[in-house]
Amino acid sequence: MALTAEDLRDLVALLQAHPEWRKVLWALLASEEVLRMPTELADLREELVELRAETERRFTELAEAVRRLSELFIAHRQEFLAQQAHTDARLTELTETVRRLSELFIAHRQEFLAYREETDRRFAEL
């Protein structure tokens, strides 16, 4: 039996007059997969909402962790810079001490050489 355009118009008019028949016709025409789609779509939306909430929660946790790490980094950097300044000051002190000791050593060596020369001269006179 062939379906004519007039038959189709009659079917449309009947479905408009009886909206409750649409569901029955849809169940007959659609496959099981198509019929499951609204439920599956609702399930996917619910899962998406849950995943988004979980993602937001984890993002918030990560943002907080980054904030804490940034604070720790800044504190450690300040501590490092203070320690570096202290080390630089100590190195400057030690450099000055070595310079003074070198000067004293040179002066002492010159004095020693002068005494040795004097001693050698005296022994030579004997």
Coordinates of N, CA and C in Angstrom, one line a residue:
M1 N 0.8 -1.2 0.0 CA 0.0 0.0 0.0 C 0.9 1.2 0.0
A2 N 0.7 2.1 -0.9 CA 1.5 3.3 -1.1 C 0.9 4.4 -0.3
L3 N 1.8 5.2 0.3 CA 1.3 6.4 1.1 C 1.3 7.6 0.2
T4 N 0.2 8.2 0.2 CA 0.1 9.4 -0.7 C 0.3 10.7 0.1
A5 N 0.5 11.8 -0.6 CA 0.6 13.1 0.1 C -0.6 13.4 0.9
E6 N -1.8 13.0 0.4 CA -3.0 13.3 1.1 C -3.1 12.5 2.4
D7 N -2.6 11.2 2.3 CA -2.6 10.4 3.5 C -1.6 11.0 4.6
L8 N -0.5 11.5 4.1 CA 0.4 12.2 5.0 C -0.2 13.4 5.7
R9 N -0.9 14.2 4.9 CA -1.6 15.4 5.4 C -2.7 15.0 6.4
D10 N -3.4 13.9 6.1 CA -4.4 13.4 7.1 C -3.7 13.0 8.4
L11 N -2.6 12.3 8.3 CA -1.9 11.8 9.5 C -1.4 13.0 10.3
V12 N -0.9 14.0 9.7 CA -0.4 15.2 10.4 C -1.6 15.9 11.1
A13 N -2.8 16.0 10.4 CA -3.9 16.6 11.0 C -4.4 15.8 12.2
L14 N -4.4 14.4 12.1 CA -4.8 13.6 13.2 C -3.8 13.8 14.4
L15 N -2.5 13.8 14.1 CA -1.5 14.0 15.2 C -1.7 15.4 15.9
Q16 N -2.0 16.4 15.1 CA -2.3 17.7 15.7 C -3.5 17.7 16.5
A17 N -4.5 16.9 16.1 CA -5.8 16.9 16.9 C -5.6 16.0 18.1
H18 N -4.7 15.0 18.1 CA -4.5 14.1 19.2 C -3.0 14.0 19.5
P19 N -2.5 15.0 20.2 CA -1.0 15.1 20.6 C -0.5 13.8 21.3
E20 N -1.4 13.2 22.1 CA -1.0 12.0 22.8 C -0.6 10.8 21.9
W21 N -1.1 10.8 20.6 CA -0.8 9.8 19.7 C 0.7 9.9 19.2
R22 N 1.2 11.1 19.2 CA 2.6 11.3 18.7 C 3.6 10.4 19.4
K23 N 3.4 10.3 20.7 CA 4.3 9.4 21.5 C 4.3 8.0 21.0
V24 N 3.0 7.5 20.8 CA 2.8 6.1 20.3 C 3.5 6.0 19.0
L25 N 3.2 6.9 18.1 CA 3.8 6.8 16.7 C 5.3 6.9 16.8
W26 N 5.8 7.8 17.6 CA 7.3 7.9 17.7 C 7.9 6.6 18.2
A27 N 7.3 6.0 19.2 CA 7.8 4.7 19.7 C 7.8 3.6 18.6
L28 N 6.8 3.7 17.7 CA 6.8 2.7 16.6 C 7.8 3.0 15.6
L29 N 8.1 4.2 15.3 CA 9.0 4.6 14.2 C 10.5 4.6 14.6
A30 N 10.7 5.0 15.9 CA 12.1 5.2 16.3 C 12.7 3.9 16.8
S31 N 14.0 3.8 16.6 CA 14.7 2.6 17.1 C 14.9 2.7 18.6
E32 N 15.3 1.6 19.2 CA 15.6 1.6 20.7 C 16.7 2.6 21.0
E33 N 17.7 2.7 20.2 CA 18.8 3.6 20.4 C 18.3 5.1 20.4
V34 N 17.4 5.4 19.5 CA 16.9 6.7 19.4 C 16.0 7.0 20.6
L35 N 15.2 6.0 21.0 CA 14.3 6.2 22.2 C 15.1 6.4 23.5
R36 N 16.3 5.8 23.5 CA 17.1 5.9 24.8 C 17.9 7.2 24.8
M37 N 18.0 7.9 23.7 CA 18.8 9.1 23.6 C 18.4 10.2 24.6
P38 N 17.1 10.5 24.8 CA 16.8 11.6 25.8 C 17.3 11.2 27.2
T39 N 17.1 9.9 27.6 CA 17.6 9.5 28.9 C 19.1 9.6 29.0
E40 N 19.8 9.1 27.9 CA 21.2 9.1 27.9 C 21.7 10.5 27.9
L41 N 21.1 11.4 27.2 CA 21.5 12.8 27.2 C 21.3 13.4 28.6
A42 N 20.2 13.1 29.2 CA 20.0 13.6 30.6 C 21.1 13.1 31.5
D43 N 21.5 11.8 31.4 CA 22.5 11.2 32.2 C 23.9 11.9 31.9
L44 N 24.1 12.2 30.6 CA 25.4 12.8 30.3 C 25.4 14.2 30.8
R45 N 24.3 14.9 30.8 CA 24.3 16.3 31.3 C 24.6 16.3 32.8
E46 N 24.0 15.3 33.5 CA 24.2 15.2 35.0 C 25.7 14.9 35.2
E47 N 26.2 14.0 34.4 CA 27.7 13.6 34.6 C 28.5 14.8 34.3
L48 N 28.2 15.6 33.3 CA 28.9 16.8 32.9 C 28.9 17.8 34.1
V49 N 27.7 18.0 34.7 CA 27.6 18.9 35.8 C 28.5 18.4 37.0
E50 N 28.5 17.1 37.2 CA 29.3 16.6 38.3 C 30.8 16.8 38.0
L51 N 31.2 16.5 36.7 CA 32.6 16.6 36.3 C 33.0 18.1 36.4
R52 N 32.1 19.0 36.0 CA 32.5 20.4 36.1 C 32.7 20.9 37.5
A53 N 31.8 20.4 38.4 CA 31.9 20.7 39.8 C 33.3 20.2 40.4
E54 N 33.6 18.9 40.0 CA 34.8 18.3 40.4 C 36.0 19.1 39.9
T55 N 35.9 19.5 38.6 CA 37.0 20.3 38.0 C 37.2 21.6 38.7
E56 N 36.1 22.3 39.0 CA 36.2 23.6 39.7 C 36.8 23.4 41.1
R57 N 36.4 22.3 41.8 CA 37.0 22.1 43.1 C 38.5 21.8 43.0
R58 N 38.9 21.0 42.0 CA 40.3 20.7 41.9 C 41.1 22.0 41.4
F59 N 40.5 22.7 40.6 CA 41.1 24.0 40.1 C 41.3 24.9 41.3
T60 N 40.3 25.0 42.1 CA 40.4 25.9 43.3 C 41.5 25.4 44.3
E61 N 41.6 24.0 44.4 CA 42.7 23.5 45.3 C 44.0 23.8 44.7
L62 N 44.2 23.6 43.4 CA 45.4 23.9 42.7 C 45.8 25.4 42.8
A63 N 44.8 26.2 42.6 CA 45.1 27.7 42.7 C 45.6 28.0 44.1
E64 N 45.0 27.4 45.1 CA 45.4 27.6 46.5 C 46.8 27.1 46.7
A65 N 47.1 25.9 46.2 CA 48.4 25.3 46.3 C 49.5 26.3 45.7
V66 N 49.2 26.8 44.5 CA 50.1 27.7 43.8 C 50.3 29.0 44.6
R67 N 49.2 29.5 45.2 CA 49.3 30.7 46.1 C 50.2 30.4 47.3
R68 N 50.0 29.2 47.9 CA 50.9 28.9 49.1 C 52.3 28.7 48.6
L69 N 52.6 28.1 47.5 CA 53.9 27.9 47.0 C 54.6 29.2 46.7
S70 N 53.8 30.1 46.1 CA 54.3 31.4 45.8 C 54.7 32.2 47.0
E71 N 53.9 32.1 48.1 CA 54.3 32.7 49.4 C 55.5 32.1 49.9
L72 N 55.6 30.8 49.9 CA 56.8 30.1 50.4 C 58.1 30.5 49.6
F73 N 57.9 30.6 48.3 CA 59.0 31.0 47.4 C 59.5 32.4 47.8
I74 N 58.6 33.3 47.9 CA 58.9 34.7 48.3 C 59.7 34.7 49.6
A75 N 59.1 34.0 50.6 CA 59.8 33.9 51.9 C 61.2 33.3 51.8
H76 N 61.3 32.2 51.1 CA 62.6 31.6 50.9 C 63.6 32.5 50.2
R77 N 63.1 33.2 49.2 CA 63.9 34.1 48.4 C 64.5 35.2 49.3
Q78 N 63.6 35.8 50.1 CA 64.0 36.8 51.0 C 65.0 36.3 52.0
E79 N 64.8 35.1 52.5 CA 65.8 34.5 53.4 C 67.1 34.3 52.7
F80 N 67.0 33.8 51.5 CA 68.2 33.5 50.7 C 69.0 34.8 50.5
L81 N 68.3 35.9 50.1 CA 68.9 37.2 49.8 C 69.6 37.7 51.1
A82 N 68.9 37.6 52.2 CA 69.5 38.0 53.5 C 70.8 37.2 53.8
Q83 N 70.7 35.9 53.6 CA 71.9 35.0 53.9 C 73.0 35.4 52.9
Q84 N 72.6 35.7 51.7 CA 73.6 36.0 50.7 C 74.3 37.4 51.1
A85 N 73.5 38.3 51.6 CA 74.1 39.6 52.0 C 75.0 39.4 53.2
H86 N 74.6 38.5 54.1 CA 75.5 38.2 55.3 C 76.8 37.5 54.8
T87 N 76.6 36.6 53.9 CA 77.8 35.9 53.4 C 78.8 36.9 52.7
D88 N 78.2 37.8 51.9 CA 79.0 38.8 51.2 C 79.7 39.7 52.2
A89 N 79.0 40.0 53.3 CA 79.7 40.9 54.3 C 80.8 40.1 55.0
R90 N 80.6 38.8 55.3 CA 81.6 38.0 55.9 C 82.8 37.9 55.0
L91 N 82.5 37.7 53.7 CA 83.6 37.5 52.7 C 84.4 38.8 52.6
T92 N 83.7 39.9 52.7 CA 84.4 41.2 52.7 C 85.3 41.3 53.9
E93 N 84.8 40.9 55.1 CA 85.6 41.0 56.3 C 86.8 40.1 56.2
L94 N 86.6 38.9 55.7 CA 87.7 37.9 55.5 C 88.8 38.4 54.5
T95 N 88.3 39.0 53.5 CA 89.2 39.6 52.5 C 90.1 40.7 53.1
E96 N 89.4 41.5 53.9 CA 90.2 42.6 54.6 C 91.2 42.0 55.6
T97 N 90.8 40.9 56.3 CA 91.7 40.3 57.3 C 92.9 39.7 56.5
V98 N 92.6 39.0 55.4 CA 93.7 38.4 54.6 C 94.6 39.5 54.1
R99 N 94.1 40.7 53.7 CA 94.9 41.8 53.2 C 95.8 42.3 54.3
R100 N 95.2 42.5 55.5 CA 96.0 43.0 56.7 C 97.1 42.0 57.1
L101 N 96.7 40.7 57.1 CA 97.7 39.7 57.5 C 98.8 39.6 56.4
S102 N 98.5 39.8 55.2 CA 99.5 39.8 54.1 C 100.5 41.0 54.4
E103 N 99.9 42.2 54.7 CA 100.7 43.3 55.0 C 101.6 43.1 56.2
L104 N 101.0 42.5 57.2 CA 101.8 42.2 58.4 C 102.9 41.2 58.1
F105 N 102.6 40.2 57.3 CA 103.6 39.2 57.0 C 104.7 39.8 56.2
I106 N 104.4 40.7 55.2 CA 105.4 41.3 54.4 C 106.3 42.2 55.3
A107 N 105.6 42.9 56.3 CA 106.4 43.8 57.2 C 107.3 42.9 58.1
H108 N 106.7 41.8 58.6 CA 107.4 40.9 59.5 C 108.6 40.3 58.7
R109 N 108.4 39.9 57.5 CA 109.4 39.3 56.7 C 110.5 40.3 56.4
Q110 N 110.2 41.5 56.1 CA 111.2 42.5 55.9 C 112.0 42.8 57.2
E111 N 111.3 42.8 58.3 CA 112.0 43.0 59.6 C 112.9 41.8 59.8
F112 N 112.4 40.6 59.6 CA 113.2 39.3 59.8 C 114.4 39.4 58.9
L113 N 114.2 39.7 57.6 CA 115.4 39.8 56.7 C 116.4 40.8 57.1
A114 N 115.9 41.9 57.7 CA 116.8 43.0 58.2 C 117.6 42.4 59.4
Y115 N 116.9 41.7 60.3 CA 117.6 41.2 61.5 C 118.6 40.1 61.0
R116 N 118.2 39.3 60.0 CA 119.1 38.2 59.6 C 120.3 38.8 58.9
E117 N 120.1 39.9 58.2 CA 121.2 40.6 57.5 C 122.1 41.2 58.6
E118 N 121.5 41.7 59.6 CA 122.3 42.3 60.7 C 123.1 41.2 61.5
T119 N 122.4 40.1 61.7 CA 123.0 38.9 62.4 C 124.2 38.4 61.5
D120 N 123.9 38.2 60.2 CA 125.0 37.7 59.3 C 126.2 38.7 59.3
R121 N 125.9 40.0 59.3 CA 126.9 41.0 59.4 C 127.7 40.9 60.6
R122 N 127.1 40.7 61.8 CA 127.7 40.6 63.1 C 128.6 39.3 63.1
F123 N 128.0 38.2 62.6 CA 128.8 37.0 62.6 C 130.0 37.1 61.7
A124 N 129.9 37.9 60.7 CA 131.0 38.1 59.8 C 132.1 38.9 60.4
E125 N 131.7 39.8 61.3 CA 132.7 40.6 62.0 C 133.4 39.8 63.1
L126 N 132.8 38.7 63.5 CA 133.5 38.0 64.6 C 134.7 37.2 64.1

